[in-house]
Amino acid sequence: MTKMNRESRFRDFLSTKGLKYTPERGIILSAILSIKGHFLVEDLYAHIRQSEQGISLATVYRTIPLLLEGGVVREVPSPQGKVAYEQILGNEHHDHLLCTSCGKVIDFKDDLIEKRQDAVCDSHGFEPQGHQMVIKGYCRACASKNK
Amino acid sequence: MTKMNRESRFRDFLSTKGLKYTPERGIILSAILSIKGHFLVEDLYAHIRQSEQGISLATVYRTIPLLLEGGVVREVPSPQGKVAYEQILGNEHHDHLLCTSCGKVIDFKDDLIEKRQDAVCDSHGFEPQGHQMVIKGYCRACASKNK
DNA sequence: ATAGCAATTGAGAATCAATCGCAATTGGAG
DNA sequence: CTCCAATTGCGATTGATTCTCAATTGCTAT
Ligand SMILES: [Mn+2]
Ligand SMILES: [Mn+2]
Ligand SMILES: [Zn+2]
Ligand SMILES: [Zn+2]
């Protein structure tokens, strides 16, 4: 999927909702595509600023709901209280182990769990859009250290 | 488990950490025991105020980490961005379906998922303390409405 | 009991992410 | 090209949570 391609997808999404594809939204989208891995709003804004193109922080905040709804990014759990995001394309879904001692984050994916989640949704007539699962505890290093 | 019993447990927990069991902490603990189900900090504070005993909101905030660490309450996902809690005793662990349209929260528990979670932790040498899992989507009512 | 001291508290100030208000601008359908 | 709803910047504002600090108080060791 090329960058142009993603832009036109986002453009289409906006168009469908009667919204405009503005230069600011283009800049934000480009910044996101240039970030690999998790990022906070402040990270995103830093990327935008250093790319010489200055736009308002308020605009970044206003754009995030569109990026979520447009399927450009998803929320991911973060060690602190802040909300983190990652671009969806190129980042396969996964869940997290979070060490409460050292802050380490371990990604994992378990197909059986994913299947059961769907089954649970079915049994409740619930139409899932996505999920987040975080297991907190001690990583191997911290567990042995505490012993 | 009686109320007295829970108080002395909390008292022991504090003692072990060189902390004091103050009247304020007693009031907060009582208020929590009187709430069944999820609650926000503002809910807790409202309970405390209406029980004629006035303590500072700052004290409530300062006490929450102790309640978490002492195993009195746990965090639960909440519809908005706010953090919600529930007392652990009498509330068996469960996970949640969260309707992004109407805010409805549906509890569920799936033993197979719980088992697999443990297996995943094992395979990473991870020592779990607890977990949270939220599936966001549309509840039955909202799903049919949107169709 | 009593003394001593670290822990705790209240009240308000301070933070800080996120949202808002509004006047000026602009994308894009027709 | 016109026109208008959508958008933006920027400063003000909100709202939850944390912090400051002087005054208090629980607890442990005499
Ligand atoms: Mn998953
Ligand atoms: Mn569970
Ligand atoms: Zn660790
Ligand atoms: Zn619903």
CSV table of C-alpha atoms (C1' of nucleotides) and ligand atoms in Angstrom, one decimal:
chain,number,residue,atom,x,y,z
A,1,MET,CA,0.0,0.0,0.0
A,2,THR,CA,1.6,3.2,-1.1
A,3,LYS,CA,1.4,6.5,0.7
A,4,MET,CA,-0.6,8.0,-2.1
A,5,ASN,CA,-3.0,5.1,-1.8
A,6,ARG,CA,-3.5,5.7,1.9
A,7,GLU,CA,-4.1,9.3,1.3
A,8,SER,CA,-6.8,8.7,-1.2
A,9,ARG,CA,-8.4,6.3,1.2
A,10,PHE,CA,-8.5,8.8,3.9
A,11,ARG,CA,-9.7,11.4,1.4
A,12,ASP,CA,-12.5,9.0,0.4
A,13,PHE,CA,-13.5,8.4,4.0
A,14,LEU,CA,-13.7,12.2,4.7
A,15,SER,CA,-15.6,12.8,1.5
A,16,THR,CA,-18.2,10.2,2.5
A,17,LYS,CA,-18.8,12.1,5.7
A,18,GLY,CA,-19.0,15.5,4.0
A,19,LEU,CA,-15.6,16.5,5.4
A,20,LYS,CA,-12.7,18.1,3.6
A,21,TYR,CA,-9.3,16.9,2.9
A,22,THR,CA,-7.2,19.8,4.1
A,23,PRO,CA,-3.4,20.4,3.9
A,24,GLU,CA,-3.3,20.1,7.7
A,25,ARG,CA,-4.9,16.7,7.6
A,26,GLY,CA,-2.4,15.7,4.9
A,27,ILE,CA,0.5,16.8,7.0
A,28,ILE,CA,-0.9,14.8,10.0
A,29,LEU,CA,-1.4,11.7,7.9
A,30,SER,CA,2.1,12.0,6.5
A,31,ALA,CA,3.6,12.3,9.9
A,32,ILE,CA,1.8,9.2,11.1
A,33,LEU,CA,3.0,7.2,8.1
A,34,SER,CA,6.5,8.2,9.0
A,35,ILE,CA,6.2,6.9,12.6
A,36,LYS,CA,6.6,3.2,13.1
A,37,GLY,CA,5.4,1.7,16.4
A,38,HIS,CA,3.4,3.3,19.2
A,39,PHE,CA,3.2,7.1,19.6
A,40,LEU,CA,1.6,9.6,21.9
A,41,VAL,CA,-0.1,12.8,20.7
A,42,GLU,CA,3.0,14.7,21.8
A,43,ASP,CA,5.2,12.4,19.7
A,44,LEU,CA,3.0,13.0,16.7
A,45,TYR,CA,3.1,16.7,17.2
A,46,ALA,CA,6.9,16.7,17.6
A,47,HIS,CA,7.2,14.9,14.3
A,48,ILE,CA,5.0,17.5,12.6
A,49,ARG,CA,6.9,20.4,14.1
A,50,GLN,CA,10.3,19.1,13.1
A,51,SER,CA,9.1,18.6,9.5
A,52,GLU,CA,9.1,22.4,9.2
A,53,GLN,CA,5.3,22.4,8.7
A,54,GLY,CA,3.7,24.0,11.6
A,55,ILE,CA,0.1,23.3,12.4
A,56,SER,CA,-1.9,23.9,15.6
A,57,LEU,CA,-2.0,21.3,18.3
A,58,ALA,CA,-5.7,21.7,18.5
A,59,THR,CA,-6.0,20.6,14.9
A,60,VAL,CA,-4.0,17.5,15.7
A,61,TYR,CA,-6.4,16.7,18.5
A,62,ARG,CA,-9.4,17.4,16.3
A,63,THR,CA,-8.1,15.1,13.6
A,64,ILE,CA,-7.5,12.0,15.8
A,65,PRO,CA,-11.1,10.9,16.0
A,66,LEU,CA,-11.2,11.0,12.2
A,67,LEU,CA,-8.1,8.9,12.0
A,68,LEU,CA,-9.6,6.4,14.4
A,69,GLU,CA,-12.9,6.3,12.6
A,70,GLY,CA,-11.2,6.2,9.2
A,71,GLY,CA,-9.2,3.2,10.2
A,72,VAL,CA,-5.8,4.9,9.9
A,73,VAL,CA,-4.8,4.4,13.5
A,74,ARG,CA,-5.9,2.4,16.5
A,75,GLU,CA,-5.5,3.0,20.2
A,76,VAL,CA,-2.9,0.9,22.0
A,77,PRO,CA,-2.5,0.6,25.8
A,78,SER,CA,0.4,2.6,27.2
A,79,PRO,CA,2.4,2.2,30.4
A,80,GLN,CA,1.4,5.6,31.7
A,81,GLY,CA,-2.1,7.0,31.8
A,82,LYS,CA,-1.7,8.6,28.4
A,83,VAL,CA,-3.4,7.3,25.3
A,84,ALA,CA,-1.1,5.9,22.6
A,85,TYR,CA,-1.8,5.1,19.0
A,86,GLU,CA,-0.2,3.2,16.1
A,87,GLN,CA,-1.0,3.1,12.5
A,88,ILE,CA,-3.0,0.1,11.6
A,89,LEU,CA,-1.4,-0.7,8.3
A,90,GLY,CA,1.7,-2.7,8.8
A,91,ASN,CA,1.0,-3.3,12.4
A,92,GLU,CA,-0.8,-6.6,12.8
A,93,HIS,CA,-3.2,-6.8,15.8
A,94,HIS,CA,-1.6,-8.0,19.0
A,95,ASP,CA,-2.1,-7.8,22.8
A,96,HIS,CA,0.2,-7.0,25.6
A,97,LEU,CA,2.0,-8.1,28.7
A,98,LEU,CA,2.9,-5.1,30.8
A,99,CYS,CA,5.5,-5.3,33.5
A,100,THR,CA,4.4,-3.2,36.4
A,101,SER,CA,7.9,-3.2,37.8
A,102,CYS,CA,10.1,-2.0,34.9
A,103,GLY,CA,7.5,-0.9,32.4
A,104,LYS,CA,8.5,-3.4,29.8
A,105,VAL,CA,5.9,-4.2,27.2
A,106,ILE,CA,5.7,-7.6,25.5
A,107,ASP,CA,3.6,-8.2,22.5
A,108,PHE,CA,1.7,-11.4,21.9
A,109,LYS,CA,-1.1,-12.9,19.9
A,110,ASP,CA,-3.1,-16.0,20.6
A,111,ASP,CA,-5.4,-17.2,18.0
A,112,LEU,CA,-7.5,-19.3,20.3
A,113,ILE,CA,-8.2,-16.3,22.5
A,114,GLU,CA,-9.2,-14.3,19.5
A,115,LYS,CA,-11.6,-17.0,18.4
A,116,ARG,CA,-13.2,-17.2,21.9
A,117,GLN,CA,-13.6,-13.5,21.9
A,118,ASP,CA,-15.6,-13.7,18.7
A,119,ALA,CA,-17.6,-16.5,20.3
A,120,VAL,CA,-18.4,-14.4,23.3
A,121,CYS,CA,-19.5,-11.6,21.2
A,122,ASP,CA,-21.8,-13.9,19.2
A,123,SER,CA,-23.4,-15.2,22.3
A,124,HIS,CA,-24.3,-11.6,23.4
A,125,GLY,CA,-25.4,-10.4,20.0
A,126,PHE,CA,-22.5,-8.0,20.2
A,127,GLU,CA,-20.8,-6.7,17.0
A,128,PRO,CA,-17.1,-6.2,17.8
A,129,GLN,CA,-15.0,-3.5,16.3
A,130,GLY,CA,-11.9,-4.2,18.2
A,131,HIS,CA,-10.5,-5.1,21.5
A,132,GLN,CA,-7.7,-4.4,23.9
A,133,MET,CA,-6.2,-6.8,26.4
A,134,VAL,CA,-3.5,-6.1,28.8
A,135,ILE,CA,-2.0,-8.5,31.3
A,136,LYS,CA,-0.1,-6.8,34.1
A,137,GLY,CA,2.5,-8.5,36.2
A,138,TYR,CA,6.2,-9.1,36.4
A,139,CYS,CA,8.4,-9.9,33.4
A,140,ARG,CA,10.9,-12.7,33.7
A,141,ALA,CA,13.7,-10.4,34.8
A,142,CYS,CA,11.7,-8.6,37.4
A,143,ALA,CA,10.1,-11.8,38.7
A,144,SER,CA,13.5,-13.4,39.3
A,145,LYS,CA,14.9,-10.2,40.8
A,146,ASN,CA,12.0,-10.0,43.3
A,147,LYS,CA,12.6,-13.6,44.5
B,1,MET,CA,-15.9,-11.5,55.2
B,2,THR,CA,-17.1,-8.9,57.7
B,3,LYS,CA,-16.5,-5.2,57.5
B,4,MET,CA,-14.3,-5.4,60.6
B,5,ASN,CA,-12.4,-8.1,58.9
B,6,ARG,CA,-11.7,-6.0,55.9
B,7,GLU,CA,-10.6,-3.1,57.9
B,8,SER,CA,-8.1,-5.1,59.8
B,9,ARG,CA,-6.7,-6.5,56.6
B,10,PHE,CA,-6.3,-3.0,55.2
B,11,ARG,CA,-4.8,-2.0,58.5
B,12,ASP,CA,-2.3,-4.8,58.4
B,13,PHE,CA,-1.4,-3.9,54.8
B,14,LEU,CA,-0.7,-0.4,55.8
B,15,SER,CA,1.3,-1.4,58.9
B,16,THR,CA,3.5,-3.6,56.8
B,17,LYS,CA,4.4,-0.6,54.7
B,18,GLY,CA,5.0,1.6,57.7
B,19,LEU,CA,1.9,3.6,57.0
B,20,LYS,CA,-0.9,4.6,59.3
B,21,TYR,CA,-4.5,3.6,59.6
B,22,THR,CA,-6.2,7.0,59.9
B,23,PRO,CA,-9.8,7.9,60.4
B,24,GLU,CA,-9.9,9.3,56.9
B,25,ARG,CA,-8.7,6.0,55.4
B,26,GLY,CA,-11.4,4.3,57.5
B,27,ILE,CA,-14.1,6.6,56.1
B,28,ILE,CA,-12.9,6.0,52.6
B,29,LEU,CA,-12.8,2.2,53.1
B,30,SER,CA,-16.4,2.2,54.6
B,31,ALA,CA,-17.6,4.2,51.7
B,32,ILE,CA,-16.2,1.8,49.2
B,33,LEU,CA,-17.7,-1.2,51.0
B,34,SER,CA,-21.1,0.5,50.8
B,35,ILE,CA,-20.9,0.8,47.0
B,36,LYS,CA,-21.7,-2.1,45.0
B,37,GLY,CA,-20.6,-2.2,41.3
B,38,HIS,CA,-18.3,0.2,39.5
B,39,PHE,CA,-17.6,3.7,40.7
B,40,LEU,CA,-15.7,6.7,39.7
B,41,VAL,CA,-13.6,8.8,42.1
B,42,GLU,CA,-16.4,11.4,42.0
B,43,ASP,CA,-18.9,8.7,43.0
B,44,LEU,CA,-16.8,7.7,45.9
B,45,TYR,CA,-16.4,11.2,47.0
B,46,ALA,CA,-20.1,11.9,46.7
B,47,HIS,CA,-20.8,8.9,49.0
B,48,ILE,CA,-18.3,10.2,51.5
B,49,ARG,CA,-19.8,13.7,51.5
B,50,GLN,CA,-23.4,12.5,51.9
B,51,SER,CA,-22.4,10.4,54.9
B,52,GLU,CA,-21.9,13.6,56.8
B,53,GLN,CA,-18.1,12.9,57.2
B,54,GLY,CA,-16.2,15.4,55.2
B,55,ILE,CA,-12.7,14.7,54.1
B,56,SER,CA,-10.6,16.2,51.4
B,57,LEU,CA,-10.8,15.1,47.8
B,58,ALA,CA,-7.0,15.2,47.7
B,59,THR,CA,-7.0,12.6,50.5
B,60,VAL,CA,-9.3,10.4,48.5
B,61,TYR,CA,-7.0,10.6,45.5
B,62,ARG,CA,-4.0,9.9,47.7
B,63,THR,CA,-5.6,6.8,49.2
B,64,ILE,CA,-6.6,5.1,45.9
B,65,PRO,CA,-3.1,3.8,45.2
B,66,LEU,CA,-3.1,2.2,48.6
B,67,LEU,CA,-6.4,0.6,48.0
B,68,LEU,CA,-5.2,-0.8,44.7
B,69,GLU,CA,-2.0,-2.1,46.2
B,70,GLY,CA,-3.7,-3.4,49.2
B,71,GLY,CA,-6.1,-5.5,47.1
B,72,VAL,CA,-9.2,-3.6,48.2
B,73,VAL,CA,-10.2,-2.4,44.8
B,74,ARG,CA,-9.3,-3.0,41.2
B,75,GLU,CA,-9.5,-0.8,38.1
B,76,VAL,CA,-12.2,-1.5,35.6
B,77,PRO,CA,-12.6,-0.1,32.2
B,78,SER,CA,-15.1,2.8,31.9
B,79,PRO,CA,-17.1,4.1,28.9
B,80,GLN,CA,-15.5,7.6,29.1
B,81,GLY,CA,-11.9,8.3,29.6
B,82,LYS,CA,-12.2,8.3,33.4
B,83,VAL,CA,-10.9,5.5,35.5
B,84,ALA,CA,-13.4,3.4,37.3
B,85,TYR,CA,-13.0,1.0,40.3
B,86,GLU,CA,-14.8,-1.7,42.0
B,87,GLN,CA,-14.2,-3.5,45.3
B,88,ILE,CA,-12.6,-6.8,44.8
B,89,LEU,CA,-14.4,-8.7,47.5
B,90,GLY,CA,-17.7,-9.9,46.2
B,91,ASN,CA,-17.0,-9.0,42.7
B,92,GLU,CA,-15.6,-12.0,40.8
B,93,HIS,CA,-13.2,-11.2,38.0
B,94,HIS,CA,-14.8,-10.6,34.7
B,95,ASP,CA,-14.1,-8.9,31.4
B,96,HIS,CA,-16.2,-6.4,29.4
B,97,LEU,CA,-18.0,-5.7,26.2
B,98,LEU,CA,-18.3,-1.9,25.8
B,99,CYS,CA,-20.8,-0.4,23.3
B,100,THR,CA,-19.2,2.6,21.7
B,101,SER,CA,-22.6,3.8,20.6
B,102,CYS,CA,-24.7,3.9,23.8
B,103,GLY,CA,-22.0,3.3,26.5
B,104,LYS,CA,-23.5,0.0,27.7
B,105,VAL,CA,-21.2,-2.3,29.5
B,106,ILE,CA,-21.7,-6.1,29.4
B,107,ASP,CA,-19.8,-8.3,31.8
B,108,PHE,CA,-18.6,-11.7,30.7
B,109,LYS,CA,-16.1,-14.4,31.8
B,110,ASP,CA,-14.7,-17.1,29.6
B,111,ASP,CA,-12.7,-19.8,31.3
B,112,LEU,CA,-10.9,-20.9,28.2
B,113,ILE,CA,-9.6,-17.4,27.6
B,114,GLU,CA,-8.4,-17.2,31.2
B,115,LYS,CA,-6.6,-20.5,30.7
B,116,ARG,CA,-4.9,-19.4,27.5
B,117,GLN,CA,-3.9,-16.1,29.2
B,118,ASP,CA,-2.0,-18.1,31.8
B,119,ALA,CA,-0.5,-20.2,29.1
B,120,VAL,CA,0.7,-17.2,27.3
B,121,CYS,CA,2.2,-15.8,30.5
B,122,ASP,CA,4.0,-19.1,31.1
B,123,SER,CA,5.5,-19.2,27.7
B,124,HIS,CA,7.0,-15.7,28.3
B,125,GLY,CA,8.2,-16.4,31.8
B,126,PHE,CA,5.7,-13.7,32.9
B,127,GLU,CA,4.2,-13.7,36.3
B,128,PRO,CA,0.6,-12.2,35.9
B,129,GLN,CA,-1.0,-10.2,38.6
B,130,GLY,CA,-4.1,-9.4,36.8
B,131,HIS,CA,-5.5,-8.4,33.4
B,132,GLN,CA,-8.1,-6.3,31.7
B,133,MET,CA,-9.8,-7.0,28.5
B,134,VAL,CA,-12.3,-4.8,26.7
B,135,ILE,CA,-14.0,-5.5,23.5
B,136,LYS,CA,-15.5,-2.4,21.9
B,137,GLY,CA,-18.3,-2.6,19.4
B,138,TYR,CA,-22.0,-2.3,19.1
B,139,CYS,CA,-24.4,-3.9,21.5
B,140,ARG,CA,-27.4,-5.9,20.2
B,141,ALA,CA,-29.7,-2.9,20.4
B,142,CYS,CA,-27.3,-0.5,18.7
B,143,ALA,CA,-26.3,-3.0,16.1
B,144,SER,CA,-29.8,-3.5,14.9
B,145,LYS,CA,-30.6,0.2,15.1
B,146,ASN,CA,-27.7,1.1,12.8
B,147,LYS,CA,-28.8,-1.4,10.2
C,1,DA,C1',2.0,7.1,80.0
C,2,DT,C1',4.9,10.2,77.3
C,3,DA,C1',7.9,11.9,74.0
C,4,DG,C1',9.4,12.2,69.2
C,5,DC,C1',9.0,12.0,64.6
C,6,DA,C1',7.6,10.4,60.2
C,7,DA,C1',3.3,10.0,58.0
C,8,DT,C1',-0.9,12.4,57.0
C,9,DT,C1',-4.2,15.9,56.2
C,10,DG,C1',-6.9,20.0,54.3
C,11,DA,C1',-7.2,23.8,51.3
C,12,DG,C1',-5.8,26.0,47.7
C,13,DA,C1',-2.5,26.5,44.0
C,14,DA,C1',-0.5,24.3,40.2
C,15,DT,C1',-0.3,21.0,36.2
C,16,DC,C1',-1.4,19.4,32.0
C,17,DA,C1',-3.8,17.1,28.5
C,18,DA,C1',-7.8,18.0,26.0
C,19,DT,C1',-11.6,20.9,24.5
C,20,DC,C1',-13.8,25.2,23.2
C,21,DG,C1',-15.0,29.9,21.2
C,22,DC,C1',-14.7,32.7,17.5
C,23,DA,C1',-13.2,35.4,13.7
C,24,DA,C1',-10.8,34.6,9.5
C,25,DT,C1',-10.0,31.2,5.9
C,26,DT,C1',-10.8,27.6,2.4
C,27,DG,C1',-12.1,23.1,0.1
C,28,DG,C1',-14.9,21.5,-3.3
C,29,DA,C1',-19.7,20.7,-5.0
C,30,DG,C1',-22.5,22.7,-8.4
D,1,DC,C1',-16.3,31.2,-10.5
D,2,DT,C1',-19.6,31.3,-6.3
D,3,DC,C1',-21.0,30.2,-2.1
D,4,DC,C1',-21.3,28.1,2.2
D,5,DA,C1',-20.4,24.7,5.5
D,6,DA,C1',-16.3,22.9,7.2
D,7,DT,C1',-11.8,24.0,9.0
D,8,DT,C1',-8.1,26.4,11.3
D,9,DG,C1',-5.2,29.0,14.6
D,10,DC,C1',-4.7,30.7,18.9
D,11,DG,C1',-5.8,31.9,23.2
D,12,DA,C1',-8.9,30.9,26.9
D,13,DT,C1',-11.0,27.3,29.4
D,14,DT,C1',-12.1,23.1,31.5
D,15,DG,C1',-11.5,19.3,34.5
D,16,DA,C1',-9.2,15.7,36.5
D,17,DT,C1',-5.3,14.8,39.2
D,18,DT,C1',-1.2,16.2,41.7
D,19,DC,C1',1.5,19.1,44.5
D,20,DT,C1',2.8,22.4,48.4
D,21,DC,C1',3.3,23.2,53.0
D,22,DA,C1',2.0,24.4,57.5
D,23,DA,C1',-0.6,22.2,61.1
D,24,DT,C1',-1.8,17.6,63.0
D,25,DT,C1',-1.7,12.9,64.6
D,26,DG,C1',-0.9,7.8,64.6
D,27,DC,C1',2.6,4.6,66.2
D,28,DT,C1',6.8,3.0,68.2
D,29,DA,C1',10.2,3.0,71.5
D,30,DT,C1',11.4,4.5,75.8
E,1,MN,MN,-6.1,-9.6,20.6
E,2,MN,MN,-10.5,-12.1,32.3
E,3,ZN,ZN,9.9,-6.0,34.3
E,4,ZN,ZN,-25.2,0.1,22.5
